[in-house]
């Protein structure tokens, strides 16, 4: 039985006082702290410890964003939020019948350097903040009285150069299973063969069972495959004998005839139901999987299930507005849906293994994933996370490759790196040899790849970042030097943009980030120097524009895809500015999920939708009447005409990957662009100068939530004038009032320099927009959100909260 352990936790911000131990100790005459001296002696992790003054929290929890303290003393590269350490405690009771069973705890992510204690005993230490682990509590837990878990984490030392948060920021589960049980990460539905003509798929189901029986034990393992209609399509039974106190491994050959192959267009999933029966009891375990076939060829590119596919990818980090890194399923889904709307079909988990919930969603939505390890190496501290990532994630059909590193200058192209990567791949293949292993190589990647090949490290798929300092011929040269090689651009573009035009609001030059006294950013247009705009005319010296990036892929079949840096804004890496900037502007979608103008460029060329979009997408510009404004129109359609207040400013034609451009004297009113195909109007986009704020509007991602204290609706808030035009330059302060069966999980506005708190029930608008995340409680009924501000008509939105049948049980606390 699996239990949800996200509820009933207490939190202390900082180093908690462990208190006095009441029981006598054999070393009572010493002055040593008792935490480490004798087993079971740590008072803070015992049920009797007084945590009544601690704060009640629910997981996932990011105490750094919860604290919300900005300071210039914390590097701007990691978001300038004060970090620290903290303690979590949870006291609970096991159900009747647990004695004689085995008890396991799974923590999917704790940032970072964590210790897990149970009833006074140390159970687990984990240095990295990105690893999931499952550990046993059987001997230390109480069966006839309450037990206490205490988890300490120290987020003061960064593990990345971006915002990484702090705390138990992913889900926690407890399992009660028989003494002879499955090893979850040891269950692998391995695809061994696919016949694309018949759709027959062969599998080797690899199974590990873990015995804590005192003698060897006979067992039966039944494996059944079910399709999406819950029809059994294959079954197999294995009779075995498990040795005492040992993990036993076996394989079962199975097959599916006329299988439905997983793809972005049809992300069909099967379920393997495994039933383990022995004298110890019965355990049932279910594992989703999806057969599919990835292939690469330098002449025809990547194929999925025999069909050509191009990876239209986005890189991303784990955080989001209102929640920091503590994203639950609803927030993950919201982010993914925004990327899919932009045309993305692939995601690179930069630069660490993601939340398992995120991978579940990618399986369901058909998003192809590059899974990446945080830190390469052959030590125990680096190899174990690498192996754990593979074993945890290898059943996900969405994953097509394992990335061994990102931009590791001490390893790439060097003898040391070749030795490390070759051994990592060899060890990795003992756990999964069905996927390719690659590295994200930056800088001199042509030389690095040739050096790797000369030393025996030749990969079927190579990851390369950017375009060699704007060398737009580099893809051709890669092909010439590696005629049989295939490549994927694991990072590309790096455009710095904001959602609204800040053309007249330049930042002070002393806030610019410099390297060796040289400004790191490039501004091709002198008039926008030191400023960010909606146009994206600022990028790092290693960056490119979206037009340059897509044009570089024309007639390059060996380039199997690209990953935009990044899909969505994230905290930290505040290029090109220092504090008080706290959010990176690299995303094509802002920090609350609203498209910036350049997101429409990819939507135009990565989807089949025919539309046209004006940039800037607002005509409320802080410009003087008559000033010349650069007006672009984005479309895959190649003919368009621009109108200002009904007067034509000219009809233009362009090449497909180009944008339309006009230089327009600014006049308040209405700007409209019309797209034509074969002489007929097929789309238009109109923007209008708005009057003062008149009313607020709210739209929600979900109108119905489950009554599980977890499900969320993400609500976009905007302000409009009396003619229903968006007031895109408004920064009014809004208040958020929630009535009924819900609570405010967090809010944001997408402003990359906002130092406002994400957890309070108010926020100023940025560019006329904000986002509120509303979470259900356990109560049925409804939630009403009232959004108000002085002098405008408030907005109200109502969400129904209904019963759900898919909730995991919780232990009493």
PDB file of C-alpha atoms in Angstrom, residues 222-426:
ATOM      1  CA  UNK A 222       2.546 -12.732 -12.944  1.00  0.00           C
ATOM      2  CA  UNK A 223       3.030  -9.969 -15.518  1.00  0.00           C
ATOM      3  CA  UNK A 224       0.085  -8.651 -17.533  1.00  0.00           C
ATOM      4  CA  UNK A 225       0.125  -5.925 -20.195  1.00  0.00           C
ATOM      5  CA  UNK A 226      -2.982  -3.743 -20.499  1.00  0.00           C
ATOM      6  CA  UNK A 227      -3.763  -1.212 -23.220  1.00  0.00           C
ATOM      7  CA  UNK A 228      -5.529   2.125 -22.757  1.00  0.00           C
ATOM      8  CA  UNK A 229      -8.911   0.363 -22.903  1.00  0.00           C
ATOM      9  CA  UNK A 230      -7.839  -1.867 -19.988  1.00  0.00           C
ATOM     10  CA  UNK A 231      -7.745  -4.905 -22.269  1.00  0.00           C
ATOM     11  CA  UNK A 232      -5.091  -7.497 -21.465  1.00  0.00           C
ATOM     12  CA  UNK A 233      -2.841  -7.850 -24.529  1.00  0.00           C
ATOM     13  CA  UNK A 234      -0.128 -10.110 -23.068  1.00  0.00           C
ATOM     14  CA  UNK A 235       0.574 -12.107 -19.917  1.00  0.00           C
ATOM     15  CA  UNK A 236       3.333 -14.285 -18.523  1.00  0.00           C
ATOM     16  CA  UNK A 237       3.948 -16.099 -15.247  1.00  0.00           C
ATOM     17  CA  UNK A 238       7.278 -16.884 -13.600  1.00  0.00           C
ATOM     18  CA  UNK A 239       7.906 -19.385 -10.779  1.00  0.00           C
ATOM     19  CA  UNK A 240      11.039 -18.617  -8.802  1.00  0.00           C
ATOM     20  CA  UNK A 241      12.928 -19.077  -5.574  1.00  0.00           C
ATOM     21  CA  UNK A 242      14.317 -15.967  -3.853  1.00  0.00           C
ATOM     22  CA  UNK A 243      17.405 -16.371  -1.664  1.00  0.00           C
ATOM     23  CA  UNK A 244      17.216 -15.053   1.908  1.00  0.00           C
ATOM     24  CA  UNK A 245      18.140 -11.399   2.517  1.00  0.00           C
ATOM     25  CA  UNK A 246      19.156 -10.738  -1.054  1.00  0.00           C
ATOM     26  CA  UNK A 247      17.911  -9.070  -4.241  1.00  0.00           C
ATOM     27  CA  UNK A 248      16.919 -11.650  -6.840  1.00  0.00           C
ATOM     28  CA  UNK A 249      16.896 -10.774 -10.565  1.00  0.00           C
ATOM     29  CA  UNK A 250      15.038 -12.468 -13.415  1.00  0.00           C
ATOM     30  CA  UNK A 251      13.670 -11.647 -16.883  1.00  0.00           C
ATOM     31  CA  UNK A 252      10.480 -12.547 -18.725  1.00  0.00           C
ATOM     32  CA  UNK A 253      10.185 -12.399 -22.526  1.00  0.00           C
ATOM     33  CA  UNK A 254       6.894 -10.842 -23.654  1.00  0.00           C
ATOM     34  CA  UNK A 255       5.453  -9.319 -26.806  1.00  0.00           C
ATOM     35  CA  UNK A 256       2.575  -7.219 -28.108  1.00  0.00           C
ATOM     36  CA  UNK A 257       1.137  -7.837 -31.548  1.00  0.00           C
ATOM     37  CA  UNK A 258      -0.210  -4.904 -33.567  1.00  0.00           C
ATOM     38  CA  UNK A 259       1.033  -2.519 -30.887  1.00  0.00           C
ATOM     39  CA  UNK A 260       0.091   1.131 -30.685  1.00  0.00           C
ATOM     40  CA  UNK A 261       3.407   2.952 -30.876  1.00  0.00           C
ATOM     41  CA  UNK A 262       4.008   6.014 -28.696  1.00  0.00           C
ATOM     42  CA  UNK A 263       4.511   9.337 -30.492  1.00  0.00           C
ATOM     43  CA  UNK A 264       3.775  13.061 -29.961  1.00  0.00           C
ATOM     44  CA  UNK A 265       0.659  12.710 -32.116  1.00  0.00           C
ATOM     45  CA  UNK A 266      -0.504   9.537 -30.339  1.00  0.00           C
ATOM     46  CA  UNK A 267       1.085   9.216 -26.889  1.00  0.00           C
ATOM     47  CA  UNK A 268      -0.476   5.832 -26.201  1.00  0.00           C
ATOM     48  CA  UNK A 269       0.589   4.184 -22.951  1.00  0.00           C
ATOM     49  CA  UNK A 270       0.393   0.575 -21.817  1.00  0.00           C
ATOM     50  CA  UNK A 271       0.404  -0.615 -18.213  1.00  0.00           C
ATOM     51  CA  UNK A 272       2.398  -3.586 -16.976  1.00  0.00           C
ATOM     52  CA  UNK A 273       0.675  -5.062 -13.934  1.00  0.00           C
ATOM     53  CA  UNK A 274       3.024  -7.222 -11.854  1.00  0.00           C
ATOM     54  CA  UNK A 275       1.674  -9.463  -9.087  1.00  0.00           C
ATOM     55  CA  UNK A 276       4.151 -11.043  -6.666  1.00  0.00           C
ATOM     56  CA  UNK A 277       2.779 -13.876  -4.517  1.00  0.00           C
ATOM     57  CA  UNK A 278       4.683 -15.677  -1.769  1.00  0.00           C
ATOM     58  CA  UNK A 279       4.310 -16.840   1.818  1.00  0.00           C
ATOM     59  CA  UNK A 280       5.157 -13.261   2.794  1.00  0.00           C
ATOM     60  CA  UNK A 281       2.011 -11.949   1.093  1.00  0.00           C
ATOM     61  CA  UNK A 282       0.904 -10.402  -2.179  1.00  0.00           C
ATOM     62  CA  UNK A 283       2.194  -7.204  -3.767  1.00  0.00           C
ATOM     63  CA  UNK A 284       0.775  -5.614  -6.918  1.00  0.00           C
ATOM     64  CA  UNK A 285       2.884  -3.074  -8.797  1.00  0.00           C
ATOM     65  CA  UNK A 286       1.933  -1.165 -11.943  1.00  0.00           C
ATOM     66  CA  UNK A 287       4.382   0.343 -14.426  1.00  0.00           C
ATOM     67  CA  UNK A 288       3.438   2.432 -17.457  1.00  0.00           C
ATOM     68  CA  UNK A 289       5.421   2.093 -20.685  1.00  0.00           C
ATOM     69  CA  UNK A 290       5.106   2.827 -24.378  1.00  0.00           C
ATOM     70  CA  UNK A 291       6.798   1.076 -27.307  1.00  0.00           C
ATOM     71  CA  UNK A 292       8.447   3.341 -29.884  1.00  0.00           C
ATOM     72  CA  UNK A 293      11.541   3.410 -32.089  1.00  0.00           C
ATOM     73  CA  UNK A 294      14.007   6.304 -32.438  1.00  0.00           C
ATOM     74  CA  UNK A 295      16.541   6.132 -35.292  1.00  0.00           C
ATOM     75  CA  UNK A 296      19.164   8.542 -36.653  1.00  0.00           C
ATOM     76  CA  UNK A 297      20.735   8.924 -40.072  1.00  0.00           C
ATOM     77  CA  UNK A 298      22.954  11.769 -41.277  1.00  0.00           C
ATOM     78  CA  UNK A 299      21.194  11.806 -44.651  1.00  0.00           C
ATOM     79  CA  UNK A 300      17.602  11.783 -43.405  1.00  0.00           C
ATOM     80  CA  UNK A 301      17.828  12.966 -39.784  1.00  0.00           C
ATOM     81  CA  UNK A 302      15.846  11.554 -36.890  1.00  0.00           C
ATOM     82  CA  UNK A 303      12.988   9.121 -37.319  1.00  0.00           C
ATOM     83  CA  UNK A 304      10.354   8.090 -34.800  1.00  0.00           C
ATOM     84  CA  UNK A 305       8.542   4.877 -35.670  1.00  0.00           C
ATOM     85  CA  UNK A 306       9.874   5.157 -39.218  1.00  0.00           C
ATOM     86  CA  UNK A 307       8.600   8.705 -39.764  1.00  0.00           C
ATOM     87  CA  UNK A 308      10.857  11.762 -39.996  1.00  0.00           C
ATOM     88  CA  UNK A 309      10.687  14.017 -36.970  1.00  0.00           C
ATOM     89  CA  UNK A 310      12.486  17.219 -36.045  1.00  0.00           C
ATOM     90  CA  UNK A 311      13.006  18.013 -32.364  1.00  0.00           C
ATOM     91  CA  UNK A 312      11.380  21.392 -31.789  1.00  0.00           C
ATOM     92  CA  UNK A 313      12.718  21.695 -28.291  1.00  0.00           C
ATOM     93  CA  UNK A 314      12.948  23.968 -25.299  1.00  0.00           C
ATOM     94  CA  UNK A 315      15.338  23.911 -22.374  1.00  0.00           C
ATOM     95  CA  UNK A 316      13.995  24.746 -18.954  1.00  0.00           C
ATOM     96  CA  UNK A 317      14.573  24.892 -15.233  1.00  0.00           C
ATOM     97  CA  UNK A 318      12.273  23.610 -12.506  1.00  0.00           C
ATOM     98  CA  UNK A 319      10.865  26.805 -10.965  1.00  0.00           C
ATOM     99  CA  UNK A 320       7.843  28.975 -11.644  1.00  0.00           C
ATOM    100  CA  UNK A 321       6.107  32.081 -10.332  1.00  0.00           C
ATOM    101  CA  UNK A 322       4.386  31.767  -6.969  1.00  0.00           C
ATOM    102  CA  UNK A 323       5.913  28.427  -6.004  1.00  0.00           C
ATOM    103  CA  UNK A 324       9.661  28.578  -6.688  1.00  0.00           C
ATOM    104  CA  UNK A 325      10.923  25.039  -7.278  1.00  0.00           C
ATOM    105  CA  UNK A 326       7.971  23.485  -5.399  1.00  0.00           C
ATOM    106  CA  UNK A 327       5.947  22.773  -8.550  1.00  0.00           C
ATOM    107  CA  UNK A 328       3.102  20.275  -8.215  1.00  0.00           C
ATOM    108  CA  UNK A 329       1.438  18.433 -11.079  1.00  0.00           C
ATOM    109  CA  UNK A 330      -0.889  21.330 -11.941  1.00  0.00           C
ATOM    110  CA  UNK A 331       1.989  23.798 -12.284  1.00  0.00           C
ATOM    111  CA  UNK A 332       4.090  21.363 -14.328  1.00  0.00           C
ATOM    112  CA  UNK A 333       1.116  20.776 -16.618  1.00  0.00           C
ATOM    113  CA  UNK A 334       0.480  24.497 -17.061  1.00  0.00           C
ATOM    114  CA  UNK A 335       4.107  25.063 -18.102  1.00  0.00           C
ATOM    115  CA  UNK A 336       4.057  22.137 -20.525  1.00  0.00           C
ATOM    116  CA  UNK A 337       0.780  23.231 -22.098  1.00  0.00           C
ATOM    117  CA  UNK A 338       2.232  26.680 -22.762  1.00  0.00           C
ATOM    118  CA  UNK A 339       5.261  25.143 -24.477  1.00  0.00           C
ATOM    119  CA  UNK A 340       3.055  22.838 -26.545  1.00  0.00           C
ATOM    120  CA  UNK A 341       0.968  25.840 -27.612  1.00  0.00           C
ATOM    121  CA  UNK A 342       4.206  27.430 -28.889  1.00  0.00           C
ATOM    122  CA  UNK A 343       4.904  24.327 -30.983  1.00  0.00           C
ATOM    123  CA  UNK A 344       7.392  22.538 -28.748  1.00  0.00           C
ATOM    124  CA  UNK A 345       7.523  18.740 -29.074  1.00  0.00           C
ATOM    125  CA  UNK A 346      10.668  18.117 -27.006  1.00  0.00           C
ATOM    126  CA  UNK A 347      12.135  19.228 -23.686  1.00  0.00           C
ATOM    127  CA  UNK A 348      15.655  19.216 -22.303  1.00  0.00           C
ATOM    128  CA  UNK A 349      15.817  18.852 -18.516  1.00  0.00           C
ATOM    129  CA  UNK A 350      18.555  21.351 -17.835  1.00  0.00           C
ATOM    130  CA  UNK A 351      20.649  20.557 -15.994  1.00  0.00           C
ATOM    131  CA  UNK A 352      19.369  17.863 -13.672  1.00  0.00           C
ATOM    132  CA  UNK A 353      16.886  14.998 -13.509  1.00  0.00           C
ATOM    133  CA  UNK A 354      13.355  16.405 -13.273  1.00  0.00           C
ATOM    134  CA  UNK A 355      10.434  15.684 -11.006  1.00  0.00           C
ATOM    135  CA  UNK A 356       9.017  12.215 -11.860  1.00  0.00           C
ATOM    136  CA  UNK A 357       5.601  13.892 -12.112  1.00  0.00           C
ATOM    137  CA  UNK A 358       6.967  16.029 -14.955  1.00  0.00           C
ATOM    138  CA  UNK A 359       8.081  12.928 -16.870  1.00  0.00           C
ATOM    139  CA  UNK A 360       4.652  11.336 -16.330  1.00  0.00           C
ATOM    140  CA  UNK A 361       3.091  14.374 -17.985  1.00  0.00           C
ATOM    141  CA  UNK A 362       5.552  14.230 -20.881  1.00  0.00           C
ATOM    142  CA  UNK A 363       4.573  10.581 -21.413  1.00  0.00           C
ATOM    143  CA  UNK A 364       0.902  11.551 -21.454  1.00  0.00           C
ATOM    144  CA  UNK A 365       1.261  14.624 -23.667  1.00  0.00           C
ATOM    145  CA  UNK A 366       3.775  13.231 -26.161  1.00  0.00           C
ATOM    146  CA  UNK A 367       6.744  15.445 -25.276  1.00  0.00           C
ATOM    147  CA  UNK A 368      10.122  13.904 -26.206  1.00  0.00           C
ATOM    148  CA  UNK A 369      12.651  14.347 -23.383  1.00  0.00           C
ATOM    149  CA  UNK A 370      16.414  14.638 -22.973  1.00  0.00           C
ATOM    150  CA  UNK A 371      17.152  13.585 -19.380  1.00  0.00           C
ATOM    151  CA  UNK A 372      20.331  15.130 -17.986  1.00  0.00           C
ATOM    152  CA  UNK A 373      22.580  14.402 -15.020  1.00  0.00           C
ATOM    153  CA  UNK A 374      23.767  17.321 -12.954  1.00  0.00           C
ATOM    154  CA  UNK A 375      27.430  16.413 -12.476  1.00  0.00           C
ATOM    155  CA  UNK A 376      29.530  13.872 -14.435  1.00  0.00           C
ATOM    156  CA  UNK A 377      32.247  11.746 -12.893  1.00  0.00           C
ATOM    157  CA  UNK A 378      33.242   8.285 -11.701  1.00  0.00           C
ATOM    158  CA  UNK A 379      33.245   8.828  -7.947  1.00  0.00           C
ATOM    159  CA  UNK A 380      30.538   7.350  -5.750  1.00  0.00           C
ATOM    160  CA  UNK A 381      29.022  10.814  -5.292  1.00  0.00           C
ATOM    161  CA  UNK A 382      28.669  11.303  -9.064  1.00  0.00           C
ATOM    162  CA  UNK A 383      28.062   7.793 -10.421  1.00  0.00           C
ATOM    163  CA  UNK A 384      25.268   6.890  -8.015  1.00  0.00           C
ATOM    164  CA  UNK A 385      23.028   9.825  -9.066  1.00  0.00           C
ATOM    165  CA  UNK A 386      23.715   8.958 -12.713  1.00  0.00           C
ATOM    166  CA  UNK A 387      22.733   5.311 -12.252  1.00  0.00           C
ATOM    167  CA  UNK A 388      19.776   6.276 -10.068  1.00  0.00           C
ATOM    168  CA  UNK A 389      18.502   8.623 -12.802  1.00  0.00           C
ATOM    169  CA  UNK A 390      18.632   5.872 -15.417  1.00  0.00           C
ATOM    170  CA  UNK A 391      16.986   3.235 -13.206  1.00  0.00           C
ATOM    171  CA  UNK A 392      14.300   5.661 -12.032  1.00  0.00           C
ATOM    172  CA  UNK A 393      13.413   7.035 -15.473  1.00  0.00           C
ATOM    173  CA  UNK A 394      14.109   4.300 -18.047  1.00  0.00           C
ATOM    174  CA  UNK A 395      10.490   3.126 -18.336  1.00  0.00           C
ATOM    175  CA  UNK A 396       9.362   6.547 -19.616  1.00  0.00           C
ATOM    176  CA  UNK A 397       8.787   6.321 -23.385  1.00  0.00           C
ATOM    177  CA  UNK A 398       9.213  10.084 -23.650  1.00  0.00           C
ATOM    178  CA  UNK A 399      12.959   9.847 -22.944  1.00  0.00           C
ATOM    179  CA  UNK A 400      15.107   9.349 -26.048  1.00  0.00           C
ATOM    180  CA  UNK A 401      18.570  10.151 -24.663  1.00  0.00           C
ATOM    181  CA  UNK A 402      20.666  10.479 -21.521  1.00  0.00           C
ATOM    182  CA  UNK A 403      22.800  13.623 -21.328  1.00  0.00           C
ATOM    183  CA  UNK A 404      26.045  13.057 -19.429  1.00  0.00           C
ATOM    184  CA  UNK A 405      26.846  16.707 -18.815  1.00  0.00           C
ATOM    185  CA  UNK A 406      26.382  20.316 -19.787  1.00  0.00           C
ATOM    186  CA  UNK A 407      29.355  22.456 -20.830  1.00  0.00           C
ATOM    187  CA  UNK A 408      31.976  20.816 -18.602  1.00  0.00           C
ATOM    188  CA  UNK A 409      35.129  22.653 -19.688  1.00  0.00           C
ATOM    189  CA  UNK A 410      37.467  20.445 -17.647  1.00  0.00           C
ATOM    190  CA  UNK A 411      36.251  17.291 -19.421  1.00  0.00           C
ATOM    191  CA  UNK A 412      35.109  18.026 -22.958  1.00  0.00           C
ATOM    192  CA  UNK A 413      37.716  17.337 -25.617  1.00  0.00           C
ATOM    193  CA  UNK A 414      40.264  16.164 -23.058  1.00  0.00           C
ATOM    194  CA  UNK A 415      41.790  12.773 -22.243  1.00  0.00           C
ATOM    195  CA  UNK A 416      40.362  12.885 -18.735  1.00  0.00           C
ATOM    196  CA  UNK A 417      36.874  13.525 -20.097  1.00  0.00           C
ATOM    197  CA  UNK A 418      37.099  10.735 -22.669  1.00  0.00           C
ATOM    198  CA  UNK A 419      38.057   8.257 -19.942  1.00  0.00           C
ATOM    199  CA  UNK A 420      35.190   9.403 -17.725  1.00  0.00           C
ATOM    200  CA  UNK A 421      32.550   9.517 -20.469  1.00  0.00           C
ATOM    201  CA  UNK A 422      33.486   6.108 -21.907  1.00  0.00           C
ATOM    202  CA  UNK A 423      33.167   4.472 -18.511  1.00  0.00           C
ATOM    203  CA  UNK A 424      29.948   6.332 -17.669  1.00  0.00           C
ATOM    204  CA  UNK A 425      28.406   5.143 -20.936  1.00  0.00           C
ATOM    205  CA  UNK A 426      29.595   1.567 -20.390  1.00  0.00           C
TER     206      UNK A 426
END
